[in-house]
Protein backbone atom coordinates (compact mmCIF):
# COMPACT_ATOMS: atom_id res chain seq x y z
CA UNK A 1 0.00 0.00 0.00
CA UNK A 2 1.35 3.40 -0.92
CA UNK A 3 1.37 6.33 1.46
CA UNK A 4 -1.55 8.74 1.17
CA UNK A 5 -0.50 12.17 -0.03
CA UNK A 6 -2.81 15.08 0.80
CA UNK A 7 -2.94 18.53 -0.77
CA UNK A 8 -2.71 21.33 1.77
CA UNK A 9 -5.01 24.34 1.88
CA UNK A 10 -5.12 27.63 3.76
CA UNK A 11 -7.79 28.29 6.40
CA UNK A 12 -10.20 29.48 3.69
CA UNK A 13 -9.86 26.29 1.65
CA UNK A 14 -7.60 27.75 -1.04
CA UNK A 15 -4.92 25.40 -2.40
CA UNK A 16 -1.37 26.23 -1.28
CA UNK A 17 0.53 24.02 -3.72
CA UNK A 18 1.98 22.08 -0.78
CA UNK A 19 1.38 18.45 0.14
CA UNK A 20 1.87 16.25 3.18
CA UNK A 21 2.06 12.50 3.66
CA UNK A 22 -0.56 11.01 5.97
CA UNK A 23 0.88 10.65 9.46
CA UNK A 24 3.29 13.55 9.12
CA UNK A 25 2.57 16.67 11.17
CA UNK A 26 0.71 19.40 9.32
CA UNK A 27 2.37 22.78 9.63
CA UNK A 28 0.36 25.36 11.58
CA UNK A 29 -1.94 27.35 9.31
CA UNK A 30 -2.34 24.56 6.78
CA UNK A 31 -5.19 22.09 6.46
CA UNK A 32 -6.21 19.05 4.47
CA UNK A 33 -9.75 18.22 3.39
CA UNK A 34 -11.84 15.42 4.88
CA UNK A 35 -15.21 14.24 3.57
CA UNK A 36 -18.22 12.73 5.35
CA UNK A 37 -21.03 11.17 3.36
CA UNK A 38 -24.56 10.86 4.72
CA UNK A 39 -26.76 8.41 2.80
CA UNK A 40 -30.42 9.00 3.60
CA UNK A 41 -33.26 6.75 2.46
CA UNK A 42 -36.81 7.87 1.63
CA UNK A 43 -37.88 7.21 5.25
CA UNK A 44 -35.25 9.66 6.52
CA UNK A 45 -32.99 6.94 7.94
CA UNK A 46 -29.22 7.32 7.70
CA UNK A 47 -26.84 4.57 6.65
CA UNK A 48 -24.19 4.30 9.36
CA UNK A 49 -21.22 2.01 9.67
CA UNK A 50 -19.32 0.48 12.55
CA UNK A 51 -15.60 1.10 12.20
CA UNK A 52 -13.13 -1.79 12.13
CA UNK A 53 -9.87 0.10 12.68
CA UNK A 54 -8.11 -1.06 15.87
CA UNK A 55 -5.05 1.04 15.05
CA UNK A 56 -6.70 4.48 15.02
CA UNK A 57 -8.87 4.63 18.14
CA UNK A 58 -12.19 4.40 16.26
CA UNK A 59 -12.60 0.62 16.40
CA UNK A 60 -16.18 -0.36 17.21
CA UNK A 61 -17.55 3.18 16.92
CA UNK A 62 -20.44 3.91 14.61
CA UNK A 63 -20.22 6.75 12.12
CA UNK A 64 -20.68 7.57 8.45
CA UNK A 65 -18.51 6.83 5.47
CA UNK A 66 -15.65 9.25 5.18
CA UNK A 67 -12.00 9.87 4.60
CA UNK A 68 -9.32 12.24 3.44
CA UNK A 69 -9.16 13.84 0.01
CA UNK A 70 -6.06 12.62 -1.80
CA UNK A 71 -3.62 14.89 -3.62
CA UNK A 72 -5.03 15.93 -6.99
CA UNK A 73 -8.52 14.77 -6.07
CA UNK A 74 -11.61 16.91 -5.56
CA UNK A 75 -13.74 16.68 -2.45
CA UNK A 76 -16.59 15.27 -4.54
CA UNK A 77 -14.23 12.77 -6.17
CA UNK A 78 -13.16 11.63 -2.69
CA UNK A 79 -16.82 11.14 -1.72
CA UNK A 80 -17.34 8.84 -4.71
CA UNK A 81 -14.05 6.98 -4.09
CA UNK A 82 -14.58 6.46 -0.35
CA UNK A 83 -18.13 5.22 -1.00
CA UNK A 84 -16.77 2.59 -3.39
CA UNK A 85 -13.83 1.64 -1.12
CA UNK A 86 -15.72 1.32 2.16
CA UNK A 87 -19.15 0.14 1.01
CA UNK A 88 -18.54 -1.34 -2.44
CA UNK A 89 -21.25 1.02 -3.67
CA UNK A 90 -20.76 2.64 -7.07
CA UNK A 91 -22.29 6.11 -7.21
CA UNK A 92 -21.57 9.03 -9.50
CA UNK A 93 -20.70 12.61 -8.63
CA UNK A 94 -24.23 13.61 -9.68
CA UNK A 95 -25.68 11.46 -6.88
CA UNK A 96 -24.21 13.73 -4.19
CA UNK A 97 -25.26 17.12 -2.85
CA UNK A 98 -22.83 19.32 -0.96
CA UNK A 99 -24.37 20.05 2.45
CA UNK A 100 -21.76 22.22 4.12
CA UNK A 101 -18.07 23.02 4.44
CA UNK A 102 -16.85 23.37 8.02
CA UNK A 103 -13.50 24.99 8.76
CA UNK A 104 -12.71 24.42 12.44
CA UNK A 105 -10.57 27.25 13.75
CA UNK A 106 -8.26 25.12 15.87
CA UNK A 107 -7.69 22.05 13.73
CA UNK A 108 -5.69 20.87 10.73
CA UNK A 109 -8.58 19.89 8.48
CA UNK A 110 -11.51 21.27 6.52
CA UNK A 111 -14.64 19.11 6.53
CA UNK A 112 -16.91 18.76 3.52
CA UNK A 113 -20.22 17.06 4.25
CA UNK A 114 -21.96 15.38 1.32
CA UNK A 115 -25.41 13.84 1.16
CA UNK A 116 -26.95 11.25 -1.08
CA UNK A 117 -30.45 9.81 -1.36
CA UNK A 118 -30.02 6.04 -1.44
CA UNK A 119 -32.80 3.50 -0.99
CA UNK A 120 -30.70 0.44 -1.65
CA UNK A 121 -30.53 -2.85 0.20
CA UNK A 122 -27.67 -2.85 2.72
CA UNK A 123 -27.28 -6.59 2.22
CA UNK A 124 -26.07 -5.80 -1.31
CA UNK A 125 -23.14 -3.72 0.00
CA UNK A 126 -19.63 -5.17 -0.21
CA UNK A 127 -18.08 -3.58 2.85
CA UNK A 128 -14.32 -3.39 3.22
CA UNK A 129 -13.59 -5.53 6.32
CA UNK A 130 -10.35 -3.61 6.84
CA UNK A 131 -12.37 -0.48 7.58
CA UNK A 132 -15.97 -1.46 8.26
CA UNK A 133 -17.32 -4.08 10.65
CA UNK A 134 -21.04 -3.60 10.11
CA UNK A 135 -23.64 -1.28 8.54
CA UNK A 136 -27.21 -0.41 9.50
CA UNK A 137 -29.97 2.12 9.00
CA UNK A 138 -30.62 4.51 11.90
CA UNK A 139 -33.09 7.30 12.57
CA UNK A 140 -31.87 10.74 13.55
CA UNK A 141 -33.11 10.15 17.11
CA UNK A 142 -31.20 6.85 17.30
CA UNK A 143 -28.02 8.61 16.18
CA UNK A 144 -28.47 11.34 18.81
CA UNK A 145 -28.92 8.62 21.46
CA UNK A 146 -25.82 6.80 20.20
CA UNK A 147 -23.79 10.03 20.38
CA UNK A 148 -24.99 10.57 23.97
CA UNK A 149 -24.27 6.95 24.98
CA UNK A 150 -20.84 6.74 23.37
CA UNK A 151 -20.97 4.12 20.62
CA UNK A 152 -21.12 6.86 17.95
CA UNK A 153 -18.08 8.92 16.95
CA UNK A 154 -18.05 12.18 18.88
CA UNK A 155 -19.68 15.00 16.95
CA UNK A 156 -20.67 18.49 18.02
CA UNK A 157 -24.21 19.67 18.69
CA UNK A 158 -23.89 21.96 15.64
CA UNK A 159 -23.00 18.97 13.46
CA UNK A 160 -26.00 17.02 14.76
CA UNK A 161 -28.29 20.00 14.22
CA UNK A 162 -27.09 20.24 10.64
CA UNK A 163 -27.78 16.54 10.12
CA UNK A 164 -31.25 16.85 11.65
CA UNK A 165 -32.16 19.80 9.45
CA UNK A 166 -30.86 18.11 6.34
CA UNK A 167 -32.34 14.64 6.96
CA UNK A 168 -35.80 16.13 7.56
CA UNK A 169 -35.59 17.83 4.14
CA UNK A 170 -34.68 14.53 2.47
CA UNK A 171 -37.92 12.77 3.48
PDB file of C-alpha atoms in Angstrom:
ATOM      1  CA  UNK A   1       0.000   0.000   0.000  1.00  0.00           C
ATOM      2  CA  UNK A   2       1.348   3.401  -0.918  1.00  0.00           C
ATOM      3  CA  UNK A   3       1.366   6.333   1.462  1.00  0.00           C
ATOM      4  CA  UNK A   4      -1.549   8.737   1.175  1.00  0.00           C
ATOM      5  CA  UNK A   5      -0.499  12.174  -0.034  1.00  0.00           C
ATOM      6  CA  UNK A   6      -2.808  15.079   0.799  1.00  0.00           C
ATOM      7  CA  UNK A   7      -2.936  18.527  -0.767  1.00  0.00           C
ATOM      8  CA  UNK A   8      -2.709  21.332   1.767  1.00  0.00           C
ATOM      9  CA  UNK A   9      -5.009  24.344   1.879  1.00  0.00           C
ATOM     10  CA  UNK A  10      -5.120  27.626   3.762  1.00  0.00           C
ATOM     11  CA  UNK A  11      -7.786  28.291   6.401  1.00  0.00           C
ATOM     12  CA  UNK A  12     -10.197  29.485   3.687  1.00  0.00           C
ATOM     13  CA  UNK A  13      -9.863  26.295   1.650  1.00  0.00           C
ATOM     14  CA  UNK A  14      -7.603  27.748  -1.043  1.00  0.00           C
ATOM     15  CA  UNK A  15      -4.916  25.398  -2.403  1.00  0.00           C
ATOM     16  CA  UNK A  16      -1.373  26.235  -1.279  1.00  0.00           C
ATOM     17  CA  UNK A  17       0.531  24.024  -3.716  1.00  0.00           C
ATOM     18  CA  UNK A  18       1.985  22.077  -0.780  1.00  0.00           C
ATOM     19  CA  UNK A  19       1.384  18.446   0.143  1.00  0.00           C
ATOM     20  CA  UNK A  20       1.867  16.246   3.184  1.00  0.00           C
ATOM     21  CA  UNK A  21       2.062  12.500   3.657  1.00  0.00           C
ATOM     22  CA  UNK A  22      -0.558  11.010   5.972  1.00  0.00           C
ATOM     23  CA  UNK A  23       0.881  10.647   9.460  1.00  0.00           C
ATOM     24  CA  UNK A  24       3.290  13.554   9.123  1.00  0.00           C
ATOM     25  CA  UNK A  25       2.568  16.669  11.168  1.00  0.00           C
ATOM     26  CA  UNK A  26       0.706  19.399   9.324  1.00  0.00           C
ATOM     27  CA  UNK A  27       2.370  22.780   9.632  1.00  0.00           C
ATOM     28  CA  UNK A  28       0.363  25.358  11.578  1.00  0.00           C
ATOM     29  CA  UNK A  29      -1.937  27.354   9.312  1.00  0.00           C
ATOM     30  CA  UNK A  30      -2.339  24.565   6.777  1.00  0.00           C
ATOM     31  CA  UNK A  31      -5.190  22.086   6.459  1.00  0.00           C
ATOM     32  CA  UNK A  32      -6.207  19.047   4.466  1.00  0.00           C
ATOM     33  CA  UNK A  33      -9.754  18.222   3.389  1.00  0.00           C
ATOM     34  CA  UNK A  34     -11.839  15.416   4.884  1.00  0.00           C
ATOM     35  CA  UNK A  35     -15.210  14.243   3.568  1.00  0.00           C
ATOM     36  CA  UNK A  36     -18.218  12.730   5.346  1.00  0.00           C
ATOM     37  CA  UNK A  37     -21.033  11.168   3.358  1.00  0.00           C
ATOM     38  CA  UNK A  38     -24.561  10.855   4.723  1.00  0.00           C
ATOM     39  CA  UNK A  39     -26.757   8.410   2.798  1.00  0.00           C
ATOM     40  CA  UNK A  40     -30.421   8.998   3.598  1.00  0.00           C
ATOM     41  CA  UNK A  41     -33.261   6.753   2.463  1.00  0.00           C
ATOM     42  CA  UNK A  42     -36.815   7.872   1.633  1.00  0.00           C
ATOM     43  CA  UNK A  43     -37.878   7.213   5.251  1.00  0.00           C
ATOM     44  CA  UNK A  44     -35.251   9.664   6.519  1.00  0.00           C
ATOM     45  CA  UNK A  45     -32.992   6.938   7.940  1.00  0.00           C
ATOM     46  CA  UNK A  46     -29.224   7.324   7.699  1.00  0.00           C
ATOM     47  CA  UNK A  47     -26.843   4.573   6.652  1.00  0.00           C
ATOM     48  CA  UNK A  48     -24.187   4.301   9.359  1.00  0.00           C
ATOM     49  CA  UNK A  49     -21.215   2.009   9.667  1.00  0.00           C
ATOM     50  CA  UNK A  50     -19.323   0.481  12.552  1.00  0.00           C
ATOM     51  CA  UNK A  51     -15.602   1.102  12.197  1.00  0.00           C
ATOM     52  CA  UNK A  52     -13.128  -1.786  12.127  1.00  0.00           C
ATOM     53  CA  UNK A  53      -9.874   0.099  12.682  1.00  0.00           C
ATOM     54  CA  UNK A  54      -8.114  -1.060  15.874  1.00  0.00           C
ATOM     55  CA  UNK A  55      -5.052   1.043  15.046  1.00  0.00           C
ATOM     56  CA  UNK A  56      -6.699   4.477  15.019  1.00  0.00           C
ATOM     57  CA  UNK A  57      -8.875   4.626  18.135  1.00  0.00           C
ATOM     58  CA  UNK A  58     -12.189   4.395  16.255  1.00  0.00           C
ATOM     59  CA  UNK A  59     -12.597   0.620  16.399  1.00  0.00           C
ATOM     60  CA  UNK A  60     -16.176  -0.362  17.210  1.00  0.00           C
ATOM     61  CA  UNK A  61     -17.550   3.182  16.924  1.00  0.00           C
ATOM     62  CA  UNK A  62     -20.443   3.912  14.609  1.00  0.00           C
ATOM     63  CA  UNK A  63     -20.222   6.753  12.122  1.00  0.00           C
ATOM     64  CA  UNK A  64     -20.677   7.565   8.447  1.00  0.00           C
ATOM     65  CA  UNK A  65     -18.514   6.827   5.469  1.00  0.00           C
ATOM     66  CA  UNK A  66     -15.652   9.254   5.181  1.00  0.00           C
ATOM     67  CA  UNK A  67     -12.003   9.867   4.599  1.00  0.00           C
ATOM     68  CA  UNK A  68      -9.320  12.238   3.441  1.00  0.00           C
ATOM     69  CA  UNK A  69      -9.163  13.836   0.009  1.00  0.00           C
ATOM     70  CA  UNK A  70      -6.065  12.622  -1.801  1.00  0.00           C
ATOM     71  CA  UNK A  71      -3.616  14.892  -3.624  1.00  0.00           C
ATOM     72  CA  UNK A  72      -5.027  15.930  -6.991  1.00  0.00           C
ATOM     73  CA  UNK A  73      -8.522  14.765  -6.069  1.00  0.00           C
ATOM     74  CA  UNK A  74     -11.608  16.909  -5.561  1.00  0.00           C
ATOM     75  CA  UNK A  75     -13.739  16.684  -2.451  1.00  0.00           C
ATOM     76  CA  UNK A  76     -16.590  15.265  -4.535  1.00  0.00           C
ATOM     77  CA  UNK A  77     -14.232  12.770  -6.168  1.00  0.00           C
ATOM     78  CA  UNK A  78     -13.163  11.626  -2.693  1.00  0.00           C
ATOM     79  CA  UNK A  79     -16.825  11.143  -1.719  1.00  0.00           C
ATOM     80  CA  UNK A  80     -17.339   8.840  -4.708  1.00  0.00           C
ATOM     81  CA  UNK A  81     -14.049   6.977  -4.088  1.00  0.00           C
ATOM     82  CA  UNK A  82     -14.577   6.462  -0.350  1.00  0.00           C
ATOM     83  CA  UNK A  83     -18.132   5.220  -0.997  1.00  0.00           C
ATOM     84  CA  UNK A  84     -16.769   2.593  -3.389  1.00  0.00           C
ATOM     85  CA  UNK A  85     -13.832   1.643  -1.120  1.00  0.00           C
ATOM     86  CA  UNK A  86     -15.721   1.324   2.156  1.00  0.00           C
ATOM     87  CA  UNK A  87     -19.152   0.140   1.007  1.00  0.00           C
ATOM     88  CA  UNK A  88     -18.538  -1.336  -2.437  1.00  0.00           C
ATOM     89  CA  UNK A  89     -21.255   1.022  -3.668  1.00  0.00           C
ATOM     90  CA  UNK A  90     -20.764   2.640  -7.071  1.00  0.00           C
ATOM     91  CA  UNK A  91     -22.286   6.107  -7.206  1.00  0.00           C
ATOM     92  CA  UNK A  92     -21.571   9.030  -9.499  1.00  0.00           C
ATOM     93  CA  UNK A  93     -20.701  12.606  -8.633  1.00  0.00           C
ATOM     94  CA  UNK A  94     -24.230  13.606  -9.675  1.00  0.00           C
ATOM     95  CA  UNK A  95     -25.678  11.463  -6.877  1.00  0.00           C
ATOM     96  CA  UNK A  96     -24.212  13.732  -4.190  1.00  0.00           C
ATOM     97  CA  UNK A  97     -25.256  17.116  -2.853  1.00  0.00           C
ATOM     98  CA  UNK A  98     -22.829  19.324  -0.962  1.00  0.00           C
ATOM     99  CA  UNK A  99     -24.367  20.047   2.446  1.00  0.00           C
ATOM    100  CA  UNK A 100     -21.762  22.221   4.122  1.00  0.00           C
ATOM    101  CA  UNK A 101     -18.066  23.016   4.440  1.00  0.00           C
ATOM    102  CA  UNK A 102     -16.847  23.374   8.019  1.00  0.00           C
ATOM    103  CA  UNK A 103     -13.499  24.993   8.758  1.00  0.00           C
ATOM    104  CA  UNK A 104     -12.712  24.420  12.439  1.00  0.00           C
ATOM    105  CA  UNK A 105     -10.568  27.254  13.748  1.00  0.00           C
ATOM    106  CA  UNK A 106      -8.260  25.120  15.871  1.00  0.00           C
ATOM    107  CA  UNK A 107      -7.691  22.053  13.729  1.00  0.00           C
ATOM    108  CA  UNK A 108      -5.693  20.871  10.734  1.00  0.00           C
ATOM    109  CA  UNK A 109      -8.578  19.893   8.476  1.00  0.00           C
ATOM    110  CA  UNK A 110     -11.509  21.268   6.522  1.00  0.00           C
ATOM    111  CA  UNK A 111     -14.636  19.108   6.534  1.00  0.00           C
ATOM    112  CA  UNK A 112     -16.910  18.763   3.515  1.00  0.00           C
ATOM    113  CA  UNK A 113     -20.216  17.064   4.248  1.00  0.00           C
ATOM    114  CA  UNK A 114     -21.957  15.379   1.318  1.00  0.00           C
ATOM    115  CA  UNK A 115     -25.407  13.843   1.156  1.00  0.00           C
ATOM    116  CA  UNK A 116     -26.948  11.249  -1.078  1.00  0.00           C
ATOM    117  CA  UNK A 117     -30.447   9.815  -1.363  1.00  0.00           C
ATOM    118  CA  UNK A 118     -30.018   6.042  -1.435  1.00  0.00           C
ATOM    119  CA  UNK A 119     -32.797   3.502  -0.992  1.00  0.00           C
ATOM    120  CA  UNK A 120     -30.699   0.437  -1.653  1.00  0.00           C
ATOM    121  CA  UNK A 121     -30.526  -2.850   0.199  1.00  0.00           C
ATOM    122  CA  UNK A 122     -27.674  -2.854   2.721  1.00  0.00           C
ATOM    123  CA  UNK A 123     -27.281  -6.595   2.221  1.00  0.00           C
ATOM    124  CA  UNK A 124     -26.071  -5.800  -1.308  1.00  0.00           C
ATOM    125  CA  UNK A 125     -23.144  -3.722  -0.002  1.00  0.00           C
ATOM    126  CA  UNK A 126     -19.634  -5.171  -0.209  1.00  0.00           C
ATOM    127  CA  UNK A 127     -18.082  -3.577   2.853  1.00  0.00           C
ATOM    128  CA  UNK A 128     -14.317  -3.390   3.223  1.00  0.00           C
ATOM    129  CA  UNK A 129     -13.591  -5.530   6.319  1.00  0.00           C
ATOM    130  CA  UNK A 130     -10.352  -3.610   6.841  1.00  0.00           C
ATOM    131  CA  UNK A 131     -12.368  -0.484   7.575  1.00  0.00           C
ATOM    132  CA  UNK A 132     -15.974  -1.457   8.257  1.00  0.00           C
ATOM    133  CA  UNK A 133     -17.316  -4.085  10.650  1.00  0.00           C
ATOM    134  CA  UNK A 134     -21.040  -3.596  10.106  1.00  0.00           C
ATOM    135  CA  UNK A 135     -23.642  -1.278   8.544  1.00  0.00           C
ATOM    136  CA  UNK A 136     -27.209  -0.413   9.505  1.00  0.00           C
ATOM    137  CA  UNK A 137     -29.970   2.124   8.997  1.00  0.00           C
ATOM    138  CA  UNK A 138     -30.618   4.512  11.905  1.00  0.00           C
ATOM    139  CA  UNK A 139     -33.087   7.295  12.573  1.00  0.00           C
ATOM    140  CA  UNK A 140     -31.871  10.740  13.550  1.00  0.00           C
ATOM    141  CA  UNK A 141     -33.109  10.145  17.113  1.00  0.00           C
ATOM    142  CA  UNK A 142     -31.198   6.854  17.299  1.00  0.00           C
ATOM    143  CA  UNK A 143     -28.021   8.612  16.175  1.00  0.00           C
ATOM    144  CA  UNK A 144     -28.466  11.341  18.811  1.00  0.00           C
ATOM    145  CA  UNK A 145     -28.920   8.622  21.456  1.00  0.00           C
ATOM    146  CA  UNK A 146     -25.816   6.797  20.205  1.00  0.00           C
ATOM    147  CA  UNK A 147     -23.792  10.033  20.382  1.00  0.00           C
ATOM    148  CA  UNK A 148     -24.993  10.567  23.966  1.00  0.00           C
ATOM    149  CA  UNK A 149     -24.275   6.953  24.978  1.00  0.00           C
ATOM    150  CA  UNK A 150     -20.843   6.744  23.367  1.00  0.00           C
ATOM    151  CA  UNK A 151     -20.972   4.118  20.619  1.00  0.00           C
ATOM    152  CA  UNK A 152     -21.121   6.864  17.950  1.00  0.00           C
ATOM    153  CA  UNK A 153     -18.085   8.917  16.952  1.00  0.00           C
ATOM    154  CA  UNK A 154     -18.047  12.181  18.877  1.00  0.00           C
ATOM    155  CA  UNK A 155     -19.684  15.002  16.947  1.00  0.00           C
ATOM    156  CA  UNK A 156     -20.673  18.487  18.016  1.00  0.00           C
ATOM    157  CA  UNK A 157     -24.206  19.668  18.691  1.00  0.00           C
ATOM    158  CA  UNK A 158     -23.894  21.956  15.641  1.00  0.00           C
ATOM    159  CA  UNK A 159     -23.000  18.971  13.464  1.00  0.00           C
ATOM    160  CA  UNK A 160     -26.002  17.018  14.763  1.00  0.00           C
ATOM    161  CA  UNK A 161     -28.294  20.001  14.225  1.00  0.00           C
ATOM    162  CA  UNK A 162     -27.089  20.242  10.643  1.00  0.00           C
ATOM    163  CA  UNK A 163     -27.783  16.541  10.122  1.00  0.00           C
ATOM    164  CA  UNK A 164     -31.247  16.845  11.654  1.00  0.00           C
ATOM    165  CA  UNK A 165     -32.157  19.802   9.450  1.00  0.00           C
ATOM    166  CA  UNK A 166     -30.862  18.110   6.340  1.00  0.00           C
ATOM    167  CA  UNK A 167     -32.343  14.637   6.956  1.00  0.00           C
ATOM    168  CA  UNK A 168     -35.802  16.130   7.559  1.00  0.00           C
ATOM    169  CA  UNK A 169     -35.591  17.829   4.139  1.00  0.00           C
ATOM    170  CA  UNK A 170     -34.684  14.533   2.466  1.00  0.00           C
ATOM    171  CA  UNK A 171     -37.921  12.774   3.483  1.00  0.00           C
TER     172      UNK A 171
END
